[in-house]
Amino acid sequence: MIELKGVSRRFGEVLAVNAISLVVETGEVCVLVGSSGCGKSTTLRMINRLLPSTAGEILVDGKNVCDTDLQTLRLNMGYVIQGTGLFPHWTVARNIGLVPGLLKWPEARIRERVDELLQLLGLDQEGFVDKYPHQLSGGQAQRVGVARALAADPNILLMDEPFGALDAITRETLQNEMLRIKQQLGKTTVFVTHDIDEALRLADRIAVMDQGRLIQYDAPEAILRRPASLFVETLVGSQDRGLKMTGLQRVGDAMQRHLHPRPRDLDKPGVREHETLRQALSLMLWQGTESLPVMDEDGAEIGIISRAQIWAGGH
Amino acid sequence: MFSSPNRVIVVLGALTLTLAWVLDFGVIQPNRIVAGTGYGLGEALGLVASVTFSVGMVMILGLGAVASRFRYSLLTAGLLLLLLVLPWGLALFAERQLPGSSTYARTAMGAGFWCLLFLPALMLGECLQRLRAGRGLALILLALVLTSWTLAVTSGDIDSLSILKEYAARPDQFRAALSDHLALALSAVAISLVLAFVLALMMVRRVSWRRPVFGVVSFLQTVPSLALFGLLIAPLSALSATFPLLQQLGIQGIGWAPALLALIAYSLLPMVRNTFVALTDVPPTLLEAGEGMGMNARQLFFRVKLPLAMPVILEGIRVTIIQAIGLTAVAALIGAGGFGTFIFQGLGQAAMDLVLLGALPTVLLALVADAVLSALASTMRSAP
Ligand SMILES: Nc1ncnc2c1ncn2[C@@H]1O[C@H](COP(=O)(O)OP(=O)(O)O)[C@@H](O)[C@H]1O
Ligand SMILES: [Mg+2]
């Protein structure tokens, strides 16, 4: 659990972070979102004390970070930044093994852990561990960055616009990867982005910031439904927040389930349980139908989703 | 890469061929002072050798002009062969033209010979670049050529060469000059490396140090070398006159002490500049990542900053060594020894061969230092 209590940071005349208070529960993903220069990175960097705060206090699992040994604090927090920050003169294996190495794990255990992480991030190709960062694509490098942050199994993950420099498709793949890792590992995460859609996808709670202040701290759905101010409303886009809302809900939660799975009618396109209502709606619009079959992993039809159910889910 | 003719090879090849025939290959001097008679390629080497050379050169020219898959490999082999046989050409010249009777008569390299040495070396450089060969290959080729020269010199076949005659008159002095030269240049570089490292570290840490340090080392660099050597004489003689201990250590107004000081002063700028730039050029995101992951300042310096800065620091060492080897030759003027001694003696006696005995080894030392350090830097760069 991370608690910020009235935390501020001043750079000369500029009050970059202004009395922010928020709580990130254990296992939750908190996304700090806001336009560039609003103090997101500064907030994040105060949590691992790359920057000292000028007022307020930060507690991690109830303990003030200023009372914790600096190295111990940081070794227990994975840190991922934009542009990866991978060491160019180290191989993938050595980069990932950085923190375990600092913790003086035995060689064999580090090697084992590196393999494990490469597998987790879908990078377990022959010879990959011996590559240097300049030989990797942007997406691969950022995955290695995430693997490096996870290496010593820290309790907390701090991520500063990790996918900001990637193209749209790679970014989406990595966001899905994040969702999977979140389910698998359940790390307490503070994630910084300026992209509201990324925030809506990944967050358990979103902290909207503006000019150093915390404007609203709420679940994604609540941010969409009840924006606290005009600023938040503009940020989420007052025009298409209905659509964004459907993007937060799963087909599985809104559909009408059959009693028994049925063999699928192959001519009719369908959606899967874990897909969003937004994807279902888009397919309906495209097909001009009122309803779609829902399939499980094996392709059997397990239920049906109709327009009326999407409408009901949107309210 | 394989398609168009290579103009550099064609032009340099044609130039080599022309100059080799137009200029004198070698010169026969009756003694040390009197100007000698020049011999063109045909007379110097005879029909067989000069025609063989010409045919070979035409083939090299042709290879440069036509598209061929292996042309740069073939050219490298051909040019290397030419550079390898060159000292033996001198042996052939001596055998054919040197009058056997006179012990004072000597052979000297003519302008044509120098062209045959430098133009093909340039062409070889071009080929190596086209082949994208590493510095390692260049180093091997240089070693091969030097070996061939060493063999030719030790065989005794070119003992009549003027520069070797000058050497034969003073082998002990030569050895002393070599060790003085190396000791002076290398210790100046080593000391300035340590100084520059400390200065650069302070400049990294304290912004207020940057301007004054750069100001001073840049100013030192602008003082003409002769003036700096001269300027140090007075204060050092005063010091050694006041403190007898210094005198016992051999520190005087002239000799190695002022030379070493001046060389260190000159070495500081390239060394400080490269070390400072190398250490500050490490991307801040890397340092932030490392710090954020829990590396302490020491780990960050030795595992990230220093290894990333190393190639640029090595480049600084390379430039500094070459500069120091050259400047050490000038230091002979204030009695510091080294190859400069022969240069200034030769100038005084109007004996150009003696000048050459000082100048050639200086150039050679610089070349070898350059090749070795470049090879080292490029291996560090390619396999970090
Ligand atoms: N090291 C620093 N020195 C001075 N001002 C800074 C420093 N870091 C950030 N700032 C200022 O603090 C404000 C917030 O910056 P930052 O937290 O990086 O914003 P964000 O990450 O939201 O884009 C900006 O106005 C920025 O100029
Ligand atoms: Mg930022």
XYZ file of C-alpha atoms and ligand atoms in Angstrom:
727
model
C 0.000 0.000 0.000
C 1.250 3.472 -0.898
C -0.075 6.548 0.890
C 0.634 10.128 -0.088
C -0.328 12.647 2.577
C -0.303 16.267 1.514
C 2.817 15.789 -0.595
C 4.305 18.856 -2.295
C 7.392 19.583 -4.315
C 8.714 22.999 -5.148
C 11.339 23.842 -7.793
C 12.317 27.414 -6.995
C 9.226 29.451 -7.811
C 7.356 26.558 -9.415
C 5.136 24.437 -7.211
C 5.365 21.292 -9.361
C 3.302 19.124 -6.998
C 0.784 20.793 -4.733
C -0.423 18.973 -1.584
C -1.409 15.660 -3.123
C -3.078 13.020 -0.970
C -4.011 9.606 -2.273
C -3.904 5.934 -1.321
C -2.965 3.074 -3.636
C -4.224 -0.180 -2.146
C -2.052 -3.283 -2.288
C -2.353 -4.991 -5.677
C -4.054 -2.002 -7.281
C -2.974 -0.137 -10.371
C -3.122 3.625 -9.923
C -2.668 5.674 -13.081
C -1.571 9.302 -12.841
C -2.905 11.126 -15.862
C -2.738 14.750 -16.949
C -1.180 16.962 -19.556
C 2.587 17.241 -19.833
C 4.236 19.310 -17.096
C 1.447 18.821 -14.574
C 3.723 17.065 -12.077
C 3.132 13.355 -12.736
C 6.791 12.345 -13.020
C 7.704 14.496 -10.051
C 5.067 12.720 -7.957
C 6.341 9.319 -9.060
C 9.974 10.201 -8.412
C 9.165 11.265 -4.878
C 7.873 7.765 -4.131
C 11.294 6.171 -4.743
C 13.023 9.312 -3.458
C 14.778 10.202 -6.677
C 13.445 13.586 -5.583
C 12.885 14.599 -1.981
C 9.454 16.059 -1.203
C 9.327 19.571 0.202
C 6.193 18.955 2.298
C 3.949 16.101 3.364
C 4.838 12.460 3.803
C 4.839 9.286 1.747
C 4.194 5.932 3.397
C 4.847 2.529 1.868
C 3.137 -0.257 3.774
C 2.707 2.168 6.637
C 6.359 3.154 6.817
C 7.608 6.622 5.884
C 9.917 6.322 2.855
C 12.294 8.822 4.449
C 12.831 6.392 7.324
C 13.673 3.525 4.991
C 17.218 2.880 3.782
C 17.432 4.374 0.285
C 18.855 1.259 -1.402
C 16.416 -1.065 0.338
C 13.530 1.163 -0.678
C 14.511 1.271 -4.341
C 15.493 -2.371 -4.661
C 11.935 -3.186 -3.632
C 10.409 -0.924 -6.306
C 10.610 -1.834 -9.972
C 11.156 1.328 -12.048
C 10.344 1.589 -15.749
C 10.876 4.786 -17.725
C 10.153 6.080 -21.192
C 12.890 5.114 -23.639
C 13.660 2.042 -21.478
C 16.902 3.251 -19.840
C 18.456 -0.121 -20.681
C 22.253 -0.114 -20.360
C 23.587 -0.241 -23.932
C 26.813 -2.022 -22.981
C 25.016 -4.879 -21.234
C 23.255 -7.854 -22.771
C 19.549 -8.457 -22.241
C 20.391 -11.063 -19.595
C 22.645 -8.713 -17.683
C 20.149 -5.857 -17.894
C 17.351 -8.007 -16.517
C 19.645 -9.426 -13.856
C 20.605 -5.943 -12.624
C 18.616 -5.809 -9.381
C 19.095 -9.493 -8.452
C 22.806 -8.856 -9.006
C 22.692 -5.847 -6.681
C 20.927 -8.082 -4.161
C 23.798 -10.594 -4.550
C 21.682 -13.513 -5.684
C 23.753 -16.531 -6.777
C 24.503 -16.650 -10.517
C 22.406 -19.729 -11.185
C 19.352 -18.251 -9.537
C 19.692 -15.044 -11.546
C 19.921 -17.027 -14.775
C 16.843 -19.009 -13.833
C 14.946 -15.840 -12.989
C 15.929 -14.198 -16.293
C 14.574 -17.182 -18.224
C 11.388 -17.081 -16.206
C 10.837 -13.398 -16.964
C 11.613 -13.748 -20.650
C 8.954 -16.415 -20.769
C 6.492 -14.223 -18.906
C 7.000 -11.432 -21.450
C 7.018 -13.679 -24.504
C 10.691 -13.044 -25.255
C 11.940 -16.600 -24.822
C 13.492 -16.939 -28.286
C 16.798 -18.665 -28.901
C 19.753 -16.351 -28.315
C 17.654 -13.401 -27.153
C 19.417 -13.103 -23.793
C 22.744 -12.416 -25.492
C 21.487 -9.520 -27.593
C 22.381 -5.913 -26.870
C 19.697 -3.238 -26.515
C 20.501 -1.649 -29.877
C 19.601 -4.949 -31.553
C 16.047 -4.888 -30.172
C 12.879 -3.338 -31.581
C 11.194 -0.619 -29.520
C 8.566 -3.016 -28.234
C 11.103 -5.701 -27.325
C 13.308 -3.185 -25.533
C 10.388 -1.910 -23.482
C 9.424 -5.489 -22.566
C 12.970 -6.041 -21.379
C 12.584 -2.820 -19.389
C 9.482 -4.259 -17.719
C 11.237 -7.592 -17.125
C 14.144 -5.746 -15.510
C 11.742 -3.952 -13.181
C 10.076 -7.228 -12.202
C 13.335 -9.148 -11.803
C 13.693 -9.209 -8.028
C 9.936 -9.603 -7.549
C 9.452 -6.168 -5.980
C 6.243 -5.328 -4.127
C 5.790 -2.114 -6.030
C 6.056 -1.126 -9.665
C 6.631 2.496 -10.746
C 6.181 3.196 -14.436
C 6.743 6.606 -16.051
C 5.128 6.757 -19.506
C 6.709 3.405 -20.345
C 4.904 3.067 -23.668
C 4.947 6.736 -24.615
C 7.548 6.355 -27.367
C 6.003 3.315 -29.052
C 3.784 3.156 -32.120
C 0.056 2.623 -31.594
C -0.022 -1.100 -32.373
C 2.998 -1.984 -30.225
C 1.587 0.153 -27.442
C -1.680 -1.760 -27.502
C 0.108 -5.116 -27.408
C 2.121 -3.991 -24.425
C -0.972 -2.676 -22.670
C -2.555 -6.119 -23.046
C 0.649 -7.602 -21.705
C 0.383 -5.273 -18.706
C -3.192 -6.393 -18.057
C -2.066 -10.015 -18.137
C 0.868 -9.374 -15.810
C -1.455 -7.466 -13.507
C -3.752 -10.477 -13.255
C -0.858 -12.878 -12.852
C 1.282 -10.971 -10.377
C -0.979 -8.354 -8.800
C 1.722 -5.760 -8.149
C 0.883 -2.486 -6.489
C 1.545 -0.157 -9.410
C 1.780 3.570 -9.997
C 1.654 4.209 -13.730
C 2.138 7.617 -15.336
C 0.659 8.504 -18.716
C -0.757 11.504 -20.557
C -3.031 9.224 -22.604
C -6.506 9.008 -21.048
C -7.397 5.898 -23.059
C -4.347 4.094 -21.727
C -5.362 5.188 -18.234
C -8.928 3.916 -18.699
C -7.665 0.551 -19.945
C -5.080 -0.153 -17.288
C -6.253 1.561 -14.130
C -8.078 0.345 -11.081
C -8.069 3.980 -10.033
C -7.209 7.066 -11.992
C -5.645 10.164 -10.492
C -6.294 13.158 -12.722
C -3.720 15.897 -12.169
C -3.622 19.496 -13.332
C -0.922 22.060 -12.546
C 0.428 20.068 -9.637
C -2.934 19.446 -7.985
C -4.976 16.246 -7.768
C -8.325 17.019 -9.386
C -10.059 13.677 -9.059
C -9.104 10.239 -7.778
C -11.611 7.572 -8.723
C -12.299 4.336 -10.544
C -12.302 4.662 -14.343
C -16.066 4.264 -14.571
C -16.640 6.959 -11.985
C -14.266 9.295 -13.802
C -16.326 8.834 -16.938
C -19.730 9.060 -15.249
C -19.081 11.810 -12.755
C -16.178 14.012 -13.845
C -15.369 16.295 -10.935
C -14.774 19.364 -13.056
C -14.884 20.752 -16.540
C -11.172 19.921 -16.858
C -11.785 16.216 -16.258
C -14.797 16.264 -18.546
C -12.694 17.733 -21.353
C -9.902 15.263 -20.640
C -12.153 12.227 -20.975
C -13.872 13.786 -23.964
C -17.460 14.708 -23.176
C -18.553 13.678 -26.684
C -17.481 10.060 -26.744
C -17.372 9.072 -23.123
C -20.420 6.866 -23.708
C -18.311 4.841 -26.106
C -15.353 4.904 -23.734
C -17.640 3.512 -21.062
C -18.481 0.500 -23.219
C -14.746 0.006 -23.542
C -14.516 -0.596 -19.788
C -17.113 -3.373 -19.654
C -16.646 -7.008 -20.591
C -19.032 -8.939 -22.793
C -19.049 -11.691 -20.162
C -20.634 -9.386 -17.588
C -23.512 -8.197 -19.789
C -24.399 -11.179 -21.968
C -27.236 -13.638 -21.686
C -25.713 -17.030 -20.943
C -27.064 -20.287 -22.456
C -27.709 -23.122 -20.050
C -25.480 -25.407 -22.141
C -22.870 -24.471 -24.717
C -24.119 -24.951 -28.271
C -22.211 -25.811 -31.412
C -21.436 -22.603 -33.218
C -23.069 -21.368 -36.409
C -19.942 -20.770 -38.453
C -21.514 -18.193 -40.759
C -22.285 -15.756 -37.974
C -19.440 -13.647 -36.631
C -19.165 -13.571 -32.857
C -17.324 -12.052 -29.927
C -15.516 -13.582 -26.970
C -16.348 -13.301 -23.309
C -13.321 -11.238 -22.338
C -13.775 -8.715 -25.134
C -15.276 -5.319 -24.360
C -18.799 -4.117 -25.066
C -17.174 -1.547 -27.314
C -15.775 -4.285 -29.556
C -19.168 -6.018 -29.591
C -20.925 -2.755 -30.473
C -18.511 -2.025 -33.260
C -19.056 -5.476 -34.753
C -22.838 -5.055 -34.533
C -22.674 -1.718 -36.319
C -20.495 -3.237 -39.003
C -22.692 -6.294 -39.461
C -25.960 -4.371 -39.082
C -27.257 -6.913 -36.556
C -29.061 -6.536 -33.248
C -27.218 -9.339 -31.483
C -24.086 -11.492 -31.619
C -23.190 -14.962 -30.416
C -20.549 -15.180 -27.642
C -17.941 -17.937 -27.911
C -15.602 -19.536 -25.438
C -11.958 -20.404 -26.191
C -12.958 -23.624 -28.006
C -15.336 -21.798 -30.313
C -18.539 -23.137 -28.766
C -21.422 -20.677 -28.395
C -22.000 -20.032 -24.707
C -24.393 -17.126 -24.870
C -25.672 -14.135 -26.748
C -25.154 -10.393 -26.446
C -27.776 -8.003 -27.742
C -27.982 -4.279 -28.305
C -30.436 -3.932 -25.458
C -27.938 -5.506 -23.051
C -25.216 -3.093 -24.163
C -27.628 -0.218 -23.658
C -28.446 -1.525 -20.198
C -24.754 -1.870 -19.375
C -24.091 1.710 -20.413
C -26.272 3.143 -17.679
C 29.554 -1.305 -53.838
C 30.699 -3.521 -56.723
C 29.388 -1.496 -59.604
C 31.095 1.812 -60.321
C 34.812 2.378 -60.897
C 36.684 3.550 -57.810
C 38.113 6.935 -58.780
C 40.453 7.117 -55.777
C 42.178 3.875 -56.760
C 42.334 4.787 -60.450
C 43.721 8.284 -59.896
C 46.231 7.275 -57.219
C 47.267 4.222 -59.268
C 47.921 6.310 -62.360
C 49.798 8.854 -60.270
C 51.938 6.145 -58.674
C 52.811 4.652 -62.052
C 53.679 8.028 -63.592
C 55.694 9.369 -60.667
C 57.553 6.083 -60.244
C 58.842 6.441 -63.820
C 59.325 10.210 -63.866
C 61.058 10.680 -60.514
C 64.270 9.109 -59.265
C 63.861 5.800 -57.477
C 67.210 5.991 -55.735
C 70.265 8.165 -55.377
C 73.924 7.167 -55.152
C 76.042 9.520 -53.031
C 79.850 9.299 -53.047
C 79.900 10.418 -49.368
C 77.749 11.989 -46.635
C 77.775 15.623 -47.761
C 78.088 15.664 -51.556
C 74.866 15.589 -53.566
C 74.499 12.335 -55.459
C 73.281 11.148 -58.850
C 69.700 10.018 -59.262
C 68.541 6.828 -60.979
C 65.130 6.316 -62.550
C 63.086 3.168 -62.055
C 64.450 1.317 -65.100
C 68.090 1.974 -64.329
C 67.663 1.381 -60.636
C 65.876 -1.952 -60.749
C 66.608 -3.298 -64.218
C 64.213 -4.348 -66.956
C 62.616 -7.400 -65.352
C 61.765 -5.813 -62.003
C 60.581 -2.487 -63.402
C 58.397 -4.115 -66.052
C 56.945 -6.550 -63.486
C 56.122 -3.618 -61.227
C 54.528 -1.669 -64.060
C 52.378 -4.593 -65.184
C 51.278 -5.140 -61.598
C 50.412 -1.474 -61.212
C 48.387 -1.490 -64.444
C 46.471 -4.497 -63.133
C 45.741 -2.666 -59.894
C 44.597 0.332 -61.920
C 42.370 -1.929 -63.992
C 40.879 -3.573 -60.931
C 40.014 -0.149 -59.634
C 38.257 0.699 -62.880
C 36.142 -2.411 -63.479
C 33.345 -3.901 -61.479
C 34.376 -7.094 -59.804
C 33.112 -8.915 -56.809
C 36.386 -9.440 -55.029
C 38.217 -6.395 -56.270
C 38.926 -4.822 -52.896
C 40.289 -8.081 -51.496
C 42.461 -8.517 -54.596
C 43.600 -4.893 -54.454
C 44.480 -5.233 -50.771
C 46.569 -8.312 -51.526
C 48.304 -6.622 -54.484
C 49.082 -3.389 -52.655
C 50.296 -5.285 -49.608
C 52.641 -7.274 -51.844
C 54.003 -4.040 -53.320
C 54.654 -2.581 -49.842
C 56.282 -5.839 -48.742
C 58.768 -5.993 -51.639
C 59.609 -2.278 -51.520
C 62.619 -2.585 -49.125
C 63.956 -5.410 -51.286
C 63.757 -3.041 -54.253
C 66.264 -0.886 -52.384
C 68.482 -3.939 -51.941
C 68.278 -4.641 -55.671
C 69.128 -1.015 -56.439
C 72.197 -1.128 -54.173
C 73.358 -4.369 -55.721
C 73.034 -3.037 -59.278
C 74.309 0.533 -58.930
C 76.506 0.895 -55.827
C 80.196 1.049 -56.747
C 81.789 -1.806 -54.813
C 85.099 -0.027 -54.346
C 84.191 2.949 -52.128
C 83.335 2.470 -48.445
C 81.902 6.008 -48.216
C 79.452 5.609 -51.069
C 75.868 5.236 -49.972
C 72.398 4.801 -51.402
C 69.478 7.045 -50.594
C 65.770 6.825 -51.310
C 64.673 9.079 -54.163
C 61.424 10.996 -54.548
C 60.034 8.178 -56.695
C 60.632 5.716 -53.884
C 58.736 7.871 -51.391
C 55.833 8.051 -53.863
C 55.904 4.259 -54.118
C 55.660 4.096 -50.342
C 52.957 6.666 -49.623
C 50.574 6.482 -52.596
C 50.034 2.694 -52.363
C 49.645 3.067 -48.585
C 46.864 5.585 -49.236
C 45.247 3.205 -51.736
C 45.475 0.404 -49.196
C 43.695 2.607 -46.680
C 40.909 3.207 -49.205
C 40.557 -0.542 -49.829
C 40.391 -1.344 -46.125
C 37.687 1.256 -45.712
C 35.683 -0.201 -48.608
C 36.053 -3.680 -47.143
C 34.776 -2.296 -43.841
C 37.696 -4.078 -42.264
C 38.272 -3.483 -38.577
C 41.302 -1.774 -37.139
C 42.624 -5.225 -36.346
C 43.326 -5.980 -40.025
C 45.050 -2.609 -40.493
C 47.212 -3.439 -37.504
C 48.154 -6.842 -38.960
C 49.057 -5.295 -42.331
C 51.187 -2.639 -40.641
C 52.950 -5.355 -38.658
C 53.613 -7.353 -41.852
C 55.125 -4.357 -43.635
C 57.273 -3.488 -40.623
C 58.439 -7.113 -40.453
C 59.495 -7.019 -44.079
C 61.515 -3.852 -43.427
C 63.078 -5.353 -40.323
C 64.087 -8.458 -42.305
C 65.562 -6.320 -45.068
C 67.519 -4.220 -42.583
C 68.853 -7.191 -40.601
C 69.767 -9.106 -43.774
C 72.471 -6.516 -44.435
C 71.391 -6.105 -48.067
C 70.514 -2.456 -47.589
C 73.318 -1.520 -45.247
C 74.459 0.968 -47.840
C 71.301 3.014 -47.255
C 72.306 6.464 -46.025
C 69.979 6.424 -43.034
C 71.334 3.038 -41.958
C 74.866 4.302 -42.353
C 73.993 7.146 -40.024
C 72.535 4.583 -37.653
C 75.586 2.336 -37.883
C 77.728 5.276 -36.779
C 75.744 5.672 -33.513
C 73.732 2.586 -32.528
C 74.049 3.285 -28.788
C 72.895 6.865 -29.207
C 69.954 5.597 -31.226
C 68.889 3.162 -28.553
C 69.226 5.857 -25.897
C 67.200 8.251 -28.034
C 64.483 5.637 -28.480
C 64.159 4.927 -24.787
C 64.362 8.639 -23.862
C 61.737 9.492 -26.430
C 59.348 6.769 -25.330
C 59.908 7.364 -21.623
C 59.338 11.092 -21.944
C 56.243 10.863 -24.153
C 54.612 7.990 -22.304
C 55.227 9.297 -18.810
C 53.875 12.711 -19.835
C 50.746 11.004 -21.180
C 50.389 8.789 -18.099
C 50.758 11.689 -15.684
C 48.404 13.889 -17.653
C 45.892 11.042 -17.799
C 45.784 10.870 -14.022
C 45.641 14.661 -13.688
C 42.993 14.971 -16.376
C 40.896 12.258 -14.777
C 40.909 14.025 -11.433
C 40.183 17.382 -13.082
C 37.375 15.947 -15.191
C 35.789 14.319 -12.143
C 35.894 17.617 -10.277
C 34.389 19.385 -13.284
C 31.596 16.829 -13.477
C 30.841 17.348 -9.821
C 31.290 21.123 -9.603
C 29.991 23.282 -12.407
C 32.062 26.198 -11.115
C 35.276 24.353 -12.019
C 34.422 23.941 -15.681
C 35.180 27.347 -17.115
C 38.443 28.019 -15.259
C 39.863 24.537 -15.924
C 38.974 24.629 -19.606
C 40.306 28.170 -19.777
C 43.693 27.237 -18.369
C 44.243 24.029 -20.351
C 43.135 25.699 -23.590
C 45.468 28.603 -22.928
C 48.382 26.210 -22.341
C 47.643 24.603 -25.685
C 47.927 27.928 -27.494
C 51.455 28.713 -26.245
C 53.886 27.786 -29.055
C 55.827 24.692 -28.046
C 59.274 26.248 -28.390
C 58.204 29.173 -26.238
C 56.797 26.907 -23.525
C 59.959 24.818 -23.432
C 61.999 28.016 -23.207
C 59.755 29.685 -20.621
C 60.185 26.794 -18.215
C 63.982 27.041 -18.195
C 64.231 30.115 -15.950
C 61.861 29.105 -13.119
C 63.203 25.557 -13.024
C 66.850 26.638 -12.842
C 65.924 29.039 -10.060
C 64.151 26.256 -8.184
C 66.969 23.774 -8.570
C 69.489 26.409 -7.498
C 67.482 27.032 -4.336
C 66.759 23.415 -3.440
C 69.782 21.122 -3.777
C 67.526 18.086 -3.406
C 65.896 18.914 -6.741
C 69.314 19.148 -8.310
C 70.191 15.697 -7.026
C 67.005 14.372 -8.609
C 68.200 15.731 -11.944
C 65.689 18.542 -12.059
C 67.285 21.501 -13.819
C 66.394 24.338 -16.098
C 67.219 22.216 -19.107
C 66.892 18.480 -19.668
C 63.966 16.175 -19.034
C 62.281 18.157 -16.250
C 61.072 21.202 -18.232
C 60.340 18.950 -21.192
C 58.141 16.681 -19.106
C 56.301 19.645 -17.604
C 55.675 21.186 -20.998
C 54.524 17.876 -22.473
C 52.094 17.380 -19.591
C 50.774 20.897 -20.124
C 50.112 20.161 -23.788
C 48.568 16.775 -23.061
C 46.039 18.182 -20.620
C 43.648 19.757 -23.115
C 42.857 16.702 -25.284
C 42.807 14.477 -22.243
C 40.620 16.694 -20.047
C 38.298 17.513 -22.912
C 37.699 13.889 -23.908
C 37.401 12.577 -20.368
C 34.993 15.324 -19.365
C 32.845 14.995 -22.474
C 32.832 11.203 -22.152
C 31.693 11.308 -18.556
C 29.025 13.968 -19.090
C 27.703 12.488 -22.332
C 26.258 9.431 -20.605
C 22.491 9.811 -21.204
C 20.721 11.043 -18.056
C 17.927 8.491 -18.535
C 20.457 5.683 -17.975
C 21.630 7.268 -14.761
C 18.048 7.830 -13.654
C 17.161 4.221 -14.430
C 20.199 2.913 -12.586
C 19.629 5.165 -9.599
C 15.925 4.364 -9.511
C 16.718 0.639 -9.535
C 18.838 1.037 -6.425
C 22.425 1.400 -7.711
C 24.551 3.586 -5.467
C 26.861 6.298 -6.774
C 29.867 3.977 -6.826
C 28.098 1.217 -8.728
C 26.681 3.751 -11.144
C 30.140 5.177 -11.822
C 32.058 1.929 -12.255
C 29.366 -0.116 -13.985
C 27.678 2.481 -16.163
C 29.482 5.795 -16.528
C 33.058 4.588 -16.854
C 32.443 1.688 -19.282
C 30.305 3.928 -21.492
C 32.914 6.689 -21.369
C 35.852 4.359 -22.075
C 35.923 4.513 -25.899
C 35.969 8.323 -25.877
C 38.612 8.405 -23.137
C 40.747 5.985 -25.195
C 40.323 8.290 -28.175
C 41.679 11.100 -26.002
C 44.672 8.959 -25.025
C 45.314 8.173 -28.685
C 45.319 11.817 -29.763
C 47.451 12.783 -26.778
C 50.072 10.088 -27.371
C 50.468 11.032 -31.026
C 50.808 14.688 -30.084
C 53.290 13.911 -27.300
C 55.465 11.746 -29.560
C 55.687 14.614 -32.029
C 56.347 17.291 -29.417
C 59.028 15.225 -27.713
C 61.095 15.628 -30.871
C 61.058 19.407 -30.287
C 62.015 18.927 -26.623
C 65.491 17.873 -27.770
C 66.177 21.590 -28.174
C 66.303 21.997 -24.399
C 68.450 18.921 -23.982
C 65.725 16.401 -23.199
C 67.140 13.773 -25.549
C 65.007 11.632 -27.849
C 64.929 11.464 -31.634
C 64.841 15.230 -31.882
C 68.547 15.193 -31.039
C 69.352 13.682 -34.467
C 67.014 16.076 -36.243
C 68.658 19.178 -34.795
C 72.190 17.765 -35.164
C 71.437 16.891 -38.773
C 70.030 20.352 -39.449
C 73.178 21.882 -37.958
C 75.481 19.751 -40.095
C 73.303 19.995 -43.214
C 73.195 16.191 -43.128
C 69.715 15.332 -44.277
C 70.235 11.624 -43.668
C 70.780 12.289 -39.989
C 67.589 14.398 -39.923
C 65.827 11.431 -41.449
C 67.246 9.135 -38.773
C 65.439 11.303 -36.209
C 62.277 12.027 -38.152
C 61.424 8.573 -39.540
C 61.369 6.715 -36.198
C 59.284 9.549 -34.710
C 56.699 9.186 -37.463
C 56.817 5.417 -37.126
C 56.269 5.546 -33.367
C 53.265 7.806 -33.861
C 51.848 5.484 -36.539
C 52.221 2.411 -34.351
C 50.677 4.167 -31.329
C 47.785 5.303 -33.516
C 47.172 1.834 -34.940
C 47.349 0.054 -31.590
C 45.065 2.468 -29.758
C 42.550 2.654 -32.593
C 42.364 -1.132 -32.628
C 41.853 -1.150 -28.881
C 39.111 1.496 -29.061
C 37.260 -0.232 -31.878
C 37.259 -3.595 -30.113
C 35.846 -1.846 -27.048
C 33.176 -0.225 -29.158
C 32.075 -3.329 -31.042
C 32.016 -5.689 -28.051
C 31.015 -3.535 -25.123
N 14.582 19.010 -11.912
C 13.707 20.018 -12.099
N 14.089 21.306 -11.916
C 13.225 22.324 -12.117
N 11.946 22.164 -12.488
C 11.492 20.927 -12.699
C 12.355 19.783 -12.523
N 11.648 18.659 -12.791
C 10.402 19.093 -13.127
N 10.305 20.431 -13.078
C 9.112 21.232 -13.360
O 8.053 20.675 -12.618
C 6.871 20.638 -13.385
C 6.336 19.216 -13.440
O 7.215 18.408 -14.159
P 6.970 16.847 -14.391
O 6.645 16.208 -13.099
O 8.138 16.301 -15.114
O 5.686 16.852 -15.332
P 5.015 15.636 -16.121
O 5.761 14.385 -15.800
O 3.609 15.627 -15.657
O 5.094 15.983 -17.563
C 7.201 21.212 -14.735
O 6.804 22.552 -14.748
C 8.691 21.122 -14.803
O 9.206 22.170 -15.557
Mg 6.914 13.158 -17.173
